[in-house]
Structures are given as structure tokens and as C-alpha cells.
CSV table of C-alpha atoms and ligand atoms in Angstrom, one decimal:
chain,number,residue,atom,x,y,z
A,222,MET,CA,203.3,80.2,125.7
A,223,SER,CA,203.2,83.1,123.0
A,224,ASP,CA,207.0,84.1,121.5
A,225,PRO,CA,208.9,87.4,123.1
A,226,VAL,CA,208.8,89.9,120.9
A,227,ILE,CA,211.7,91.6,121.0
A,228,GLU,CA,211.1,95.8,120.4
A,229,ARG,CA,213.4,97.7,118.6
A,230,PRO,CA,214.0,101.2,118.0
A,231,ARG,CA,212.0,101.9,115.0
A,232,PRO,CA,213.8,103.3,112.4
A,233,PRO,CA,213.7,107.2,111.1
A,234,ARG,CA,210.2,108.1,109.5
A,235,PHE,CA,210.1,108.7,105.9
A,236,ASP,CA,208.5,112.3,105.0
A,237,PRO,CA,204.9,111.2,104.7
A,238,LEU,CA,203.0,111.8,101.6
A,239,PRO,CA,198.9,113.4,101.5
A,240,ASP,CA,196.5,111.0,101.2
A,241,TRP,CA,195.6,111.5,97.4
A,242,VAL,CA,198.9,110.3,96.4
A,243,GLY,CA,198.0,107.2,93.8
A,244,PRO,CA,200.2,104.3,93.5
A,245,ALA,CA,202.9,105.6,90.8
A,246,THR,CA,203.8,108.4,92.6
A,247,ARG,CA,204.3,106.3,95.8
A,248,LEU,CA,206.4,103.6,94.1
A,249,ILE,CA,208.7,106.7,93.3
A,250,HIS,CA,208.7,109.1,96.2
A,251,GLY,CA,206.9,106.9,99.5
A,252,ALA,CA,210.3,106.5,101.0
A,253,ARG,CA,211.7,109.8,101.2
A,254,ARG,CA,214.0,110.2,104.3
A,255,PRO,CA,216.2,113.5,104.7
A,256,ASP,CA,219.8,112.6,103.9
A,257,ARG,CA,221.5,114.8,105.9
A,258,ASN,CA,225.0,113.7,104.6
A,259,ALA,CA,225.2,114.1,100.6
A,260,GLY,CA,221.5,115.2,99.6
A,261,ALA,CA,221.4,112.4,97.6
A,262,VAL,CA,218.1,111.8,96.2
A,263,VAL,CA,218.9,107.7,95.4
A,264,PRO,CA,218.8,106.1,98.9
A,265,PRO,CA,222.6,104.9,99.7
A,266,LEU,CA,223.5,100.9,99.7
A,267,TYR,CA,224.9,100.5,103.4
A,268,THR,CA,227.0,97.4,103.1
A,269,SER,CA,227.9,97.2,106.9
A,270,THR,CA,227.0,93.8,108.8
A,271,THR,CA,227.3,95.7,112.0
A,272,TYR,CA,226.6,99.5,113.2
A,273,ARG,CA,227.3,101.3,116.1
A,274,PHE,CA,226.8,100.1,119.4
A,275,PRO,CA,226.6,103.5,122.0
A,276,PRO,CA,227.7,101.8,125.7
A,277,GLU,CA,224.4,103.8,127.1
A,278,PHE,CA,221.9,101.9,125.2
A,279,SER,CA,219.6,99.5,127.2
A,280,PRO,CA,217.0,97.1,125.2
A,281,ALA,CA,214.6,98.1,127.7
A,282,GLU,CA,215.1,101.8,126.8
A,283,PRO,CA,215.2,101.6,123.4
A,284,ARG,CA,216.7,105.3,122.7
A,285,ASP,CA,218.8,104.3,120.3
A,286,PRO,CA,220.6,102.8,117.9
A,287,PRO,CA,217.1,101.4,115.1
A,288,TYR,CA,220.4,99.3,114.3
A,289,LEU,CA,222.3,96.8,115.8
A,290,TYR,CA,223.6,94.1,113.2
A,291,ALA,CA,222.4,93.8,110.0
A,292,ARG,CA,220.6,90.2,110.1
A,293,GLU,CA,218.0,91.9,112.5
A,294,GLY,CA,217.2,94.5,109.9
A,295,HIS,CA,219.3,97.2,108.0
A,296,PRO,CA,218.9,100.9,106.5
A,297,THR,CA,219.7,99.8,102.8
A,298,ALA,CA,215.9,97.2,103.5
A,299,GLU,CA,213.8,100.3,104.9
A,300,PRO,CA,212.7,101.9,101.7
A,301,PRO,CA,211.8,99.1,99.8
A,302,ALA,CA,209.7,97.8,102.8
A,303,GLU,CA,208.0,101.1,103.1
A,304,ILE,CA,207.0,101.5,99.8
A,305,ILE,CA,205.4,97.6,99.7
A,306,ARG,CA,203.5,98.7,103.3
A,307,GLN,CA,202.0,101.6,101.5
A,308,LEU,CA,201.3,100.0,98.2
A,309,GLU,CA,199.3,97.2,100.3
A,310,GLY,CA,197.7,99.8,102.5
A,311,ALA,CA,199.5,98.1,105.6
A,312,GLU,CA,200.4,99.8,108.8
A,313,ALA,CA,203.8,97.8,108.7
A,314,ALA,CA,206.0,95.5,106.3
A,315,ARG,CA,209.2,93.6,106.8
A,316,LEU,CA,211.6,91.9,103.7
A,317,PHE,CA,212.8,88.7,104.5
A,318,GLY,CA,215.9,87.0,102.3
A,319,SER,CA,213.1,85.2,99.8
A,320,GLY,CA,209.7,84.4,99.7
A,321,MET,CA,209.8,81.4,101.2
A,322,GLY,CA,211.8,82.9,104.0
A,323,ALA,CA,208.8,85.2,104.3
A,324,LEU,CA,206.5,82.4,104.4
A,325,ALA,CA,208.9,80.1,106.5
A,326,ALA,CA,209.2,83.0,109.4
A,327,THR,CA,204.7,83.8,108.7
A,328,PHE,CA,204.0,79.8,109.9
A,329,GLN,CA,206.6,79.2,112.5
A,330,SER,CA,205.9,82.4,114.2
A,331,LEU,CA,201.8,81.8,114.3
A,332,VAL,CA,200.8,78.3,114.2
A,333,ARG,CA,201.4,76.1,117.5
A,334,PRO,CA,201.1,72.1,117.9
A,335,GLY,CA,197.0,71.1,117.6
A,336,ASP,CA,196.7,73.9,115.3
A,337,GLU,CA,194.6,73.5,111.6
A,338,VAL,CA,195.7,75.3,108.9
A,339,VAL,CA,193.4,75.5,106.0
A,340,ALA,CA,195.1,75.9,102.7
A,341,PHE,CA,194.6,74.7,99.0
A,342,ALA,CA,195.9,71.9,97.3
A,343,ASP,CA,197.4,73.6,94.3
A,344,ILE,CA,199.5,76.7,95.8
A,345,TYR,CA,203.2,76.8,94.6
A,346,GLY,CA,205.0,73.1,95.6
A,347,GLY,CA,207.4,75.1,97.4
A,348,THR,CA,204.8,76.3,100.2
A,349,ARG,CA,202.9,73.1,100.0
A,350,THR,CA,205.8,71.2,100.8
A,351,LEU,CA,206.4,74.0,103.8
A,352,LEU,CA,203.0,73.1,105.1
A,353,ALA,CA,203.5,69.3,105.3
A,354,GLN,CA,207.2,70.0,106.2
A,355,LEU,CA,205.1,72.0,109.7
A,356,GLU,CA,202.6,69.1,110.1
A,357,GLY,CA,205.4,66.5,110.8
A,358,ALA,CA,208.0,69.0,112.9
A,359,VAL,CA,205.3,71.3,114.9
A,360,GLY,CA,202.4,69.1,114.9
A,361,ILE,CA,199.6,71.5,112.7
A,362,ARG,CA,197.0,69.7,111.1
A,363,VAL,CA,196.4,71.1,107.4
A,364,ARG,CA,193.3,70.9,105.9
A,365,TRP,CA,194.0,70.6,102.8
A,366,VAL,CA,191.5,71.5,99.9
A,367,GLN,CA,191.3,69.7,96.5
A,368,PRO,CA,190.7,72.1,93.7
A,369,GLY,CA,186.6,71.6,92.5
A,370,GLU,CA,185.9,70.9,96.3
A,371,THR,CA,184.4,73.8,97.2
A,372,ARG,CA,184.7,77.3,96.8
A,373,ARG,CA,182.4,77.8,99.4
A,374,PRO,CA,184.9,78.6,102.9
A,375,ARG,CA,181.6,77.7,105.6
A,376,ASP,CA,182.4,74.1,103.8
A,377,VAL,CA,186.2,73.7,105.5
A,378,VAL,CA,186.9,76.7,107.5
A,379,GLY,CA,185.7,75.5,111.7
A,380,PRO,CA,186.2,76.2,114.8
A,381,ALA,CA,189.9,74.3,115.4
A,382,SER,CA,191.0,76.6,112.6
A,383,ARG,CA,193.8,79.1,113.2
A,384,LEU,CA,195.4,79.9,110.1
A,385,VAL,CA,193.9,80.1,106.5
A,386,PHE,CA,196.4,80.1,103.5
A,387,LEU,CA,195.7,81.4,99.7
A,388,GLU,CA,197.3,82.3,96.8
A,389,THR,CA,195.0,84.4,94.6
A,390,PRO,CA,195.9,83.6,91.5
A,391,SER,CA,197.2,80.9,92.0
A,392,ASN,CA,200.3,79.1,91.0
A,393,PRO,CA,200.0,77.4,88.1
A,394,LEU,CA,196.4,77.3,87.4
A,395,LEU,CA,195.9,80.8,88.5
A,396,THR,CA,192.2,80.4,90.2
A,397,VAL,CA,190.9,83.0,91.7
A,398,HIS,CA,189.5,82.6,95.4
A,399,ASP,CA,187.1,85.2,97.1
A,400,ILE,CA,189.6,87.0,99.2
A,401,GLY,CA,186.1,88.9,101.7
A,402,ALA,CA,184.7,86.0,101.4
A,403,TRP,CA,187.2,83.6,103.0
A,404,ALA,CA,188.1,86.5,105.1
A,405,SER,CA,184.9,86.8,106.7
A,406,GLU,CA,184.6,83.0,107.3
A,407,ALA,CA,188.1,83.0,108.8
A,408,ASP,CA,187.0,85.9,111.0
A,409,ALA,CA,183.7,84.1,112.2
A,410,VAL,CA,186.2,81.4,113.9
A,411,GLY,CA,189.0,83.5,115.1
A,412,ALA,CA,191.5,82.6,112.3
A,413,LEU,CA,193.6,84.7,110.2
A,414,LEU,CA,193.6,85.1,106.7
A,415,ILE,CA,197.0,84.9,105.0
A,416,VAL,CA,197.2,86.2,101.5
A,417,ASP,CA,200.0,85.1,98.9
A,418,ASN,CA,200.0,88.1,96.2
A,419,THR,CA,202.8,87.5,94.7
A,420,PHE,CA,201.0,86.8,91.3
A,421,ALA,CA,198.3,89.9,91.4
A,422,THR,CA,200.9,92.4,93.2
A,423,PRO,CA,199.6,95.3,94.9
A,424,VAL,CA,198.7,97.3,91.8
A,425,ASN,CA,196.2,94.5,90.6
A,426,GLN,CA,195.1,93.4,93.8
A,427,ARG,CA,195.4,94.6,97.8
A,428,PRO,CA,193.9,91.4,99.6
A,429,LEU,CA,193.7,93.9,103.4
A,430,LYS,CA,191.4,95.6,101.7
A,431,PHE,CA,188.8,93.0,101.2
A,432,GLY,CA,189.4,91.3,105.0
A,433,ALA,CA,192.9,89.8,104.3
A,434,ASP,CA,195.0,89.8,107.7
A,435,LEU,CA,198.5,89.9,106.5
A,436,VAL,CA,200.0,89.5,102.7
A,437,VAL,CA,202.9,87.7,101.6
A,438,HIS,CA,205.3,88.1,99.2
A,439,SER,CA,207.9,86.8,96.6
A,440,ALA,CA,209.4,89.7,96.1
A,441,THR,CA,211.6,87.8,93.5
A,442,LYS,CA,209.1,88.4,91.4
A,443,TYR,CA,207.6,91.3,90.1
A,444,LEU,CA,208.4,93.6,92.9
A,445,GLY,CA,212.1,92.9,91.9
A,446,GLY,CA,211.5,92.5,88.3
A,447,HIS,CA,214.1,91.4,86.3
A,448,SER,CA,214.6,88.3,87.8
A,449,ASP,CA,218.1,89.4,89.4
A,450,LEU,CA,217.4,89.1,93.4
A,451,MET,CA,216.0,87.3,95.8
A,452,ALA,CA,213.7,89.1,98.8
A,453,GLY,CA,210.1,88.4,100.3
A,454,ALA,CA,208.1,90.7,102.5
A,455,VAL,CA,205.1,90.1,104.8
A,456,VAL,CA,202.6,93.5,105.2
A,457,GLY,CA,199.9,93.7,107.9
A,458,PRO,CA,199.2,95.1,111.6
A,459,ARG,CA,201.9,96.3,112.8
A,460,GLN,CA,201.2,93.9,115.6
A,461,LEU,CA,201.5,90.9,113.4
A,462,VAL,CA,204.0,91.8,111.9
A,463,ASP,CA,206.5,92.3,114.9
A,464,ARG,CA,205.2,88.8,116.1
A,465,ILE,CA,207.0,87.4,112.9
A,466,ASP,CA,210.0,89.8,112.5
A,467,ALA,CA,211.0,88.1,116.1
A,468,HIS,CA,211.8,85.0,114.0
A,469,HIS,CA,215.0,86.9,112.6
A,470,THR,CA,216.9,84.3,114.3
A,471,LEU,CA,216.4,82.3,111.4
A,472,GLY,CA,218.4,84.4,109.5
A,473,SER,CA,215.9,85.6,106.2
A,474,VAL,CA,216.8,89.0,105.9
A,475,PRO,CA,217.5,90.1,102.7
A,476,ASP,CA,221.2,91.7,101.7
A,477,PRO,CA,222.0,94.7,101.7
A,478,TRP,CA,222.3,94.5,97.8
A,479,SER,CA,219.1,92.8,97.1
A,480,ALA,CA,217.2,95.5,99.2
A,481,TYR,CA,218.9,98.4,97.3
A,482,LEU,CA,218.1,96.5,93.6
A,483,LEU,CA,214.2,96.0,95.1
A,484,ASN,CA,214.5,99.6,95.8
A,485,ARG,CA,215.3,100.5,92.5
A,486,SER,CA,213.0,97.8,91.1
A,487,LEU,CA,209.9,99.1,92.5
A,488,LYS,CA,210.2,102.1,90.9
A,489,THR,CA,208.9,101.2,88.0
A,490,LEU,CA,206.3,98.7,89.1
A,491,SER,CA,203.4,100.3,87.7
A,492,LEU,CA,204.4,100.1,83.9
A,493,ARG,CA,206.0,97.0,83.9
A,494,VAL,CA,203.0,95.6,85.4
A,495,ALA,CA,200.3,97.0,83.5
A,496,ARG,CA,202.5,96.2,80.4
A,497,GLN,CA,202.6,92.8,81.6
A,498,ASN,CA,198.8,92.6,82.0
A,499,GLU,CA,198.0,93.9,78.5
A,500,ASN,CA,200.5,91.0,76.8
A,501,ALA,CA,199.4,88.0,79.4
A,502,ARG,CA,195.1,89.1,78.1
A,503,ALA,CA,196.0,89.4,74.1
A,504,VAL,CA,197.7,86.1,74.7
A,505,ALA,CA,195.4,84.2,76.9
A,506,LEU,CA,192.8,85.5,74.1
A,507,ALA,CA,195.0,84.7,71.3
A,508,LEU,CA,195.7,80.5,73.0
A,509,ARG,CA,192.1,80.1,73.8
A,510,ASP,CA,190.9,80.2,70.3
A,511,HIS,CA,194.4,78.2,68.6
A,512,PRO,CA,193.4,74.2,67.8
A,513,ALA,CA,196.8,73.0,69.6
A,514,VAL,CA,195.6,74.2,73.0
A,515,GLU,CA,193.0,72.2,74.6
A,516,ARG,CA,192.5,74.9,77.9
A,517,VAL,CA,193.6,78.0,78.7
A,518,TYR,CA,194.0,79.4,82.5
A,519,TYR,CA,193.5,82.9,82.9
A,520,PRO,CA,191.8,84.6,86.1
A,521,GLY,CA,188.3,84.3,86.6
A,522,TRP,CA,187.8,82.9,83.3
A,523,ASN,CA,186.7,79.3,85.2
A,524,SER,CA,183.1,80.0,85.5
A,525,VAL,CA,180.9,84.0,85.5
A,526,GLU,CA,181.3,83.6,89.1
A,527,GLU,CA,184.7,83.9,89.2
A,528,GLU,CA,184.9,86.6,86.9
A,529,ALA,CA,183.0,88.1,88.7
A,530,VAL,CA,185.2,88.0,91.9
A,531,ALA,CA,188.5,89.1,89.7
A,532,ASP,CA,186.1,92.3,88.3
A,533,ARG,CA,185.9,93.4,92.4
A,534,GLN,CA,188.8,92.7,93.9
A,535,MET,CA,191.6,93.2,90.5
A,536,ALA,CA,192.4,96.1,89.2
A,537,GLY,CA,194.2,94.0,86.1
A,538,ARG,CA,194.7,90.3,86.0
A,539,GLY,CA,198.0,89.9,85.9
A,540,GLY,CA,200.6,88.5,83.8
A,541,MET,CA,200.2,85.0,83.8
A,542,VAL,CA,198.6,82.9,81.5
A,543,ALA,CA,198.9,78.8,81.5
A,544,PHE,CA,197.6,76.8,79.2
A,545,ASP,CA,197.1,72.7,78.3
A,546,LEU,CA,199.0,71.8,75.2
A,547,ARG,CA,196.7,68.5,72.7
A,548,GLY,CA,199.6,66.2,72.7
A,549,GLY,CA,200.9,65.9,76.0
A,550,SER,CA,204.6,66.2,77.0
A,551,MET,CA,205.8,65.4,73.1
A,552,ALA,CA,204.1,68.2,72.2
A,553,VAL,CA,205.1,70.7,74.8
A,554,ARG,CA,209.4,69.4,73.9
A,555,GLU,CA,208.6,70.6,70.9
A,556,PHE,CA,206.7,73.9,71.4
A,557,LEU,CA,209.7,74.7,73.8
A,558,HIS,CA,212.6,74.4,71.3
A,559,ARG,CA,210.7,75.9,68.5
A,560,LEU,CA,210.2,79.3,71.0
A,561,ARG,CA,212.7,82.4,69.6
A,562,PHE,CA,213.1,84.4,72.5
A,563,VAL,CA,210.8,83.4,74.5
A,564,GLU,CA,212.7,82.2,77.4
A,565,VAL,CA,212.2,78.2,79.1
A,566,ALA,CA,213.2,78.5,82.9
A,567,SER,CA,211.6,78.5,85.8
A,568,SER,CA,210.5,82.0,87.7
A,569,LEU,CA,208.2,84.7,86.5
A,570,GLY,CA,207.2,88.7,86.4
A,571,GLY,CA,210.9,89.6,85.0
A,572,VAL,CA,210.6,91.8,82.3
A,573,GLU,CA,211.7,88.8,80.0
A,574,SER,CA,208.5,86.5,78.9
A,575,LEU,CA,208.9,82.9,80.7
A,576,VAL,CA,207.7,80.0,79.9
A,577,SER,CA,207.5,76.7,82.5
A,578,VAL,CA,207.0,73.3,82.6
A,579,PRO,CA,205.0,73.4,86.0
A,580,ARG,CA,205.3,69.8,86.3
A,581,GLU,CA,209.2,69.9,85.7
A,582,THR,CA,209.9,73.3,87.9
A,583,SER,CA,208.0,74.4,90.5
A,584,HIS,CA,205.7,71.1,91.8
A,585,ARG,CA,208.3,68.8,90.8
A,586,GLY,CA,208.7,67.4,94.5
A,587,LEU,CA,204.6,66.3,94.2
A,588,ASP,CA,203.9,62.3,93.0
A,589,PRO,CA,202.7,62.7,90.1
A,590,GLY,CA,199.4,61.1,90.8
A,591,GLU,CA,198.8,64.3,93.4
A,592,ARG,CA,199.7,66.5,90.4
A,593,LEU,CA,197.0,64.8,88.0
A,594,ARG,CA,194.7,65.1,90.9
A,595,LEU,CA,195.0,68.7,91.5
A,596,GLY,CA,195.2,69.4,87.2
A,597,ILE,CA,199.0,69.8,86.4
A,598,GLY,CA,198.8,67.1,83.2
A,599,ASP,CA,202.4,66.7,81.4
A,600,GLY,CA,200.8,68.6,78.4
A,601,LEU,CA,200.4,72.1,81.2
A,602,VAL,CA,202.7,74.9,80.7
A,603,ARG,CA,202.7,77.8,82.8
A,604,LEU,CA,203.7,81.6,81.0
A,605,SER,CA,205.2,84.5,82.7
A,606,LEU,CA,204.6,87.6,80.1
A,607,GLY,CA,206.9,90.5,80.2
A,608,ILE,CA,207.3,93.9,78.7
A,609,GLU,CA,208.4,93.2,75.5
A,610,GLU,CA,206.0,93.9,72.3
A,611,THR,CA,202.7,92.4,72.2
A,612,ALA,CA,203.2,91.5,68.5
A,613,ASP,CA,206.5,89.5,68.8
A,614,LEU,CA,205.6,87.9,71.6
A,615,LEU,CA,201.9,86.4,69.6
A,616,ARG,CA,204.3,85.8,66.8
A,617,ASP,CA,207.1,83.6,69.2
A,618,LEU,CA,204.1,81.5,70.5
A,619,ARG,CA,202.4,81.5,67.2
A,620,GLU,CA,205.0,80.0,65.3
A,621,ALA,CA,206.6,77.7,67.8
A,622,LEU,CA,202.8,76.4,67.7
A,623,GLU,CA,202.7,75.4,64.4
A,624,PRO,CA,201.7,72.1,62.9
A,625,ARG,CA,205.6,70.4,63.1
A,626,THR,CA,206.4,69.7,59.1
A,627,ASP,CA,209.5,67.8,59.9
A,628,HIS,CA,210.4,65.9,62.4
A,629,ARG,CA,213.6,66.6,63.5
A,630,VAL,CA,212.9,68.1,66.9
B,107,PLP,C1,203.0,82.1,94.7
B,107,PLP,C2,204.8,81.6,95.0
B,107,PLP,N1,204.9,82.3,96.7
B,107,PLP,C3,206.0,81.8,97.3
B,107,PLP,C4,207.2,82.0,96.1
B,107,PLP,C5,208.3,81.2,96.9
B,107,PLP,O1,209.5,82.7,96.6
B,107,PLP,P1,211.3,82.2,96.2
B,107,PLP,O2,211.1,81.6,95.4
B,107,PLP,O3,211.2,84.3,96.6
B,107,PLP,O4,211.5,81.6,97.5
B,107,PLP,C6,206.6,81.3,95.1
B,107,PLP,C7,208.1,81.0,93.7
B,107,PLP,O5,208.0,80.3,93.0
B,107,PLP,C8,205.2,81.6,94.2
B,107,PLP,O6,205.6,81.1,92.8
């Protein structure tokens, strides 16, 4: 049984930009629509939850209106969705109230009882929990790929596979997966490849270009970029996005204020990400040579092969770095206490640098044995680099890692 796809009238189109226009320009000008009222340069914020319903409206003959009730879509969400669509090079994009909202609607729309979903075990803890819940609630089977088990899609994708889900780079160990290789294996068995592109952003990586069927984002992170809004996005072919969109009964639309802020934030995405890429690389290199650090996780650093994949599919390696601190949780506590302005908080992708301990935040829902199997040890620290001065970040981290001279902490 397939879901009914509710055909809604399309909102008015945006002024198209020529094909040669690049991402930084698209972020600024990609969602211009003639404003017949005031001629405003900035798209307005529409707070209305409901829209006029012309008595002659008929869903069977959808001439108008494009909006009825804000949960099903509202005009403030259109410009940011359009920008994300263009940046990912997709046919359609739909916004959600959070990344988890986007993931929940995607999985629920595309799986049926008995389907197999192939997913790596070392992904964002919330997504893992969601998939585990769907195993019980919907009757899907998740084929969890353990880290280190295999990098070859053909070892785990089979005829029963319906969806393949990847994060690349992954959360929190920043493993890079070969999108093209997973896409062709998924394609060979008629499965869909879904890539969570939250960590890379479309500035650094465009999974659809390498054969992914759908891209999902937590727009709460880099796309929002200021740690002050929650949103999610699903991007891909219109037919698939419409199927997922049919699930707006889940109520997962972003509110107009968040959509307005997201539109504003997207304008600076390429500047922010370029700086975050630079800061993360500088920090990763500095940590690699630091005696207090046992191991650094940075996209592409696991092997020569992974580096080649990252070179091929990523324009920049992103703003995230993780590392294992020698001395486990005691050393981590001390390090966190000593930081001056790198904030200790979960989440990522904002203009401010944040540090978190996955064991206590993003992956706290997993049992300790499972966490260790995934490589999430007690000394693991995850850094989200912001746009501060590189030298200041290096200094704050270096001083927090210095050997202890007093024992008060
Ligand atoms: C990779 C990844 N995907 C999805 C999510 C969920 O997004 P949200 O917090 O916006 O629901 C997160 C949250 O940390 C994440 O790190």
C-alpha cells in the first residue's frame, strides 16, 4: 500500500538565476521573488497560521491558493528551502521543524514492515534511537554496520535492502564514506541511498552529485549557524520529497520565526563554512602533535583510501574535529574546566566554538559497552569550530591541555 500523495498547488516561483551563478551568490540571490506590495529586498516574515480559503477552491483542481494552514507549508519557509534546494543541486526541498523531524518523516514515509535498512552503527545517537524504535514499531529490520566491519557496500547491501543510510562525515568520529560506491550498490538492488549532510554542508559536499537519492540536514547546525534556531531539511527528486511531505500530519514544519532566521543565516553560510574549515584544520594539525592527545579524528585521516575519497567528494573537510585525550574522563573534566571561551555545550555548527563529550551528550542514550564498541571512549572529546581567530582558538585549547601545575580542579 502506498501513501496518498496530497497534491498541493505550488507556491509562486522564484526569479531564476543563470546556470553559471555559483553557491556564494545563490545564497544571497537564489530566492528572489517579486514583492508586489512594498518592494522589500528581504523576504517578509508571515506569522499567520491560516490563509484565506477562496470558496471556489477545489483540491481536485488546484488553481489556488498555495497556502491554507501553516503546518502544511507557509511562505516564510519557501526562500530558505529554495536556497538549500539550489545549493544541493536538487529538484525539490522541504523544511522541517528539526533534523529529527526531517529524518522521522523520511524514514516513516519510505519504509514498510519487513524492509531492511542498512545503517552504520556510529551515527548521531538520536538517529540510531529513531531507527531502533522503528524496528519495533513498524517491523523494519536494521542491518547495523559496525565501524571497522567493512567499507565495501557489497558486503552489507543485499536484495532485501530498501534504504541505505549514511552520515559522512559521521558523528562523532568523522568517518568519511564513499557516497558514489554506496549509491551504485544501493541502485543495483533497487534501494535508496539517504545521506545526512549535516556535518559537511552543501558548501563542502553535494551528495546528490555522487548518486545519493536524498539528502537530509539538521539545519539547526551549520545552515542556521548561530545556535538560535531549530530546523531540518529533506532534499532530492520531487517525487520522493512529495512523498515525505505528505507526512505533514506529523506536524514537523518549522515555525515562521525559525524559517525567517534560517533564511537570514544562509546568506553567510559560505563565509562561515570557509572559516570553520580553516579553523578545524589548524586545530586538527595542532592536536595531532600534542602529547596529551592520543588520537585525532578528522575527515580523511583514517587511511590513504579515505583521504582519496574525501579529496574526491569534499571541497572542504568541515568544521569538526574529535580527539581522544590521554587520561580518560578525569583528563577530559580538567580540560573542560580550563577552557576560557570555547564553550562546553552539545550541538555544533554555530559561529561560536563548542566542545562536547559524546559519552555525555549526543551518544548518552547508548549503553556503555555499545559506546566502547563504536569507539566512543571515556576520553573522547568533540570540537565544533566556530569563526573566531584561529590563533585564539589554538591558544585556548593549548592552555587547557597544559600539564596540571596545581591540583585544585
Ligand atoms: C548528524 C546529525 N543529524 C541529525 C541531527 C538531529 O538534528 P536536530 O537536533 O536538528 O533534530 C543531529 C543533531 O545533533 C546530527 O548531529
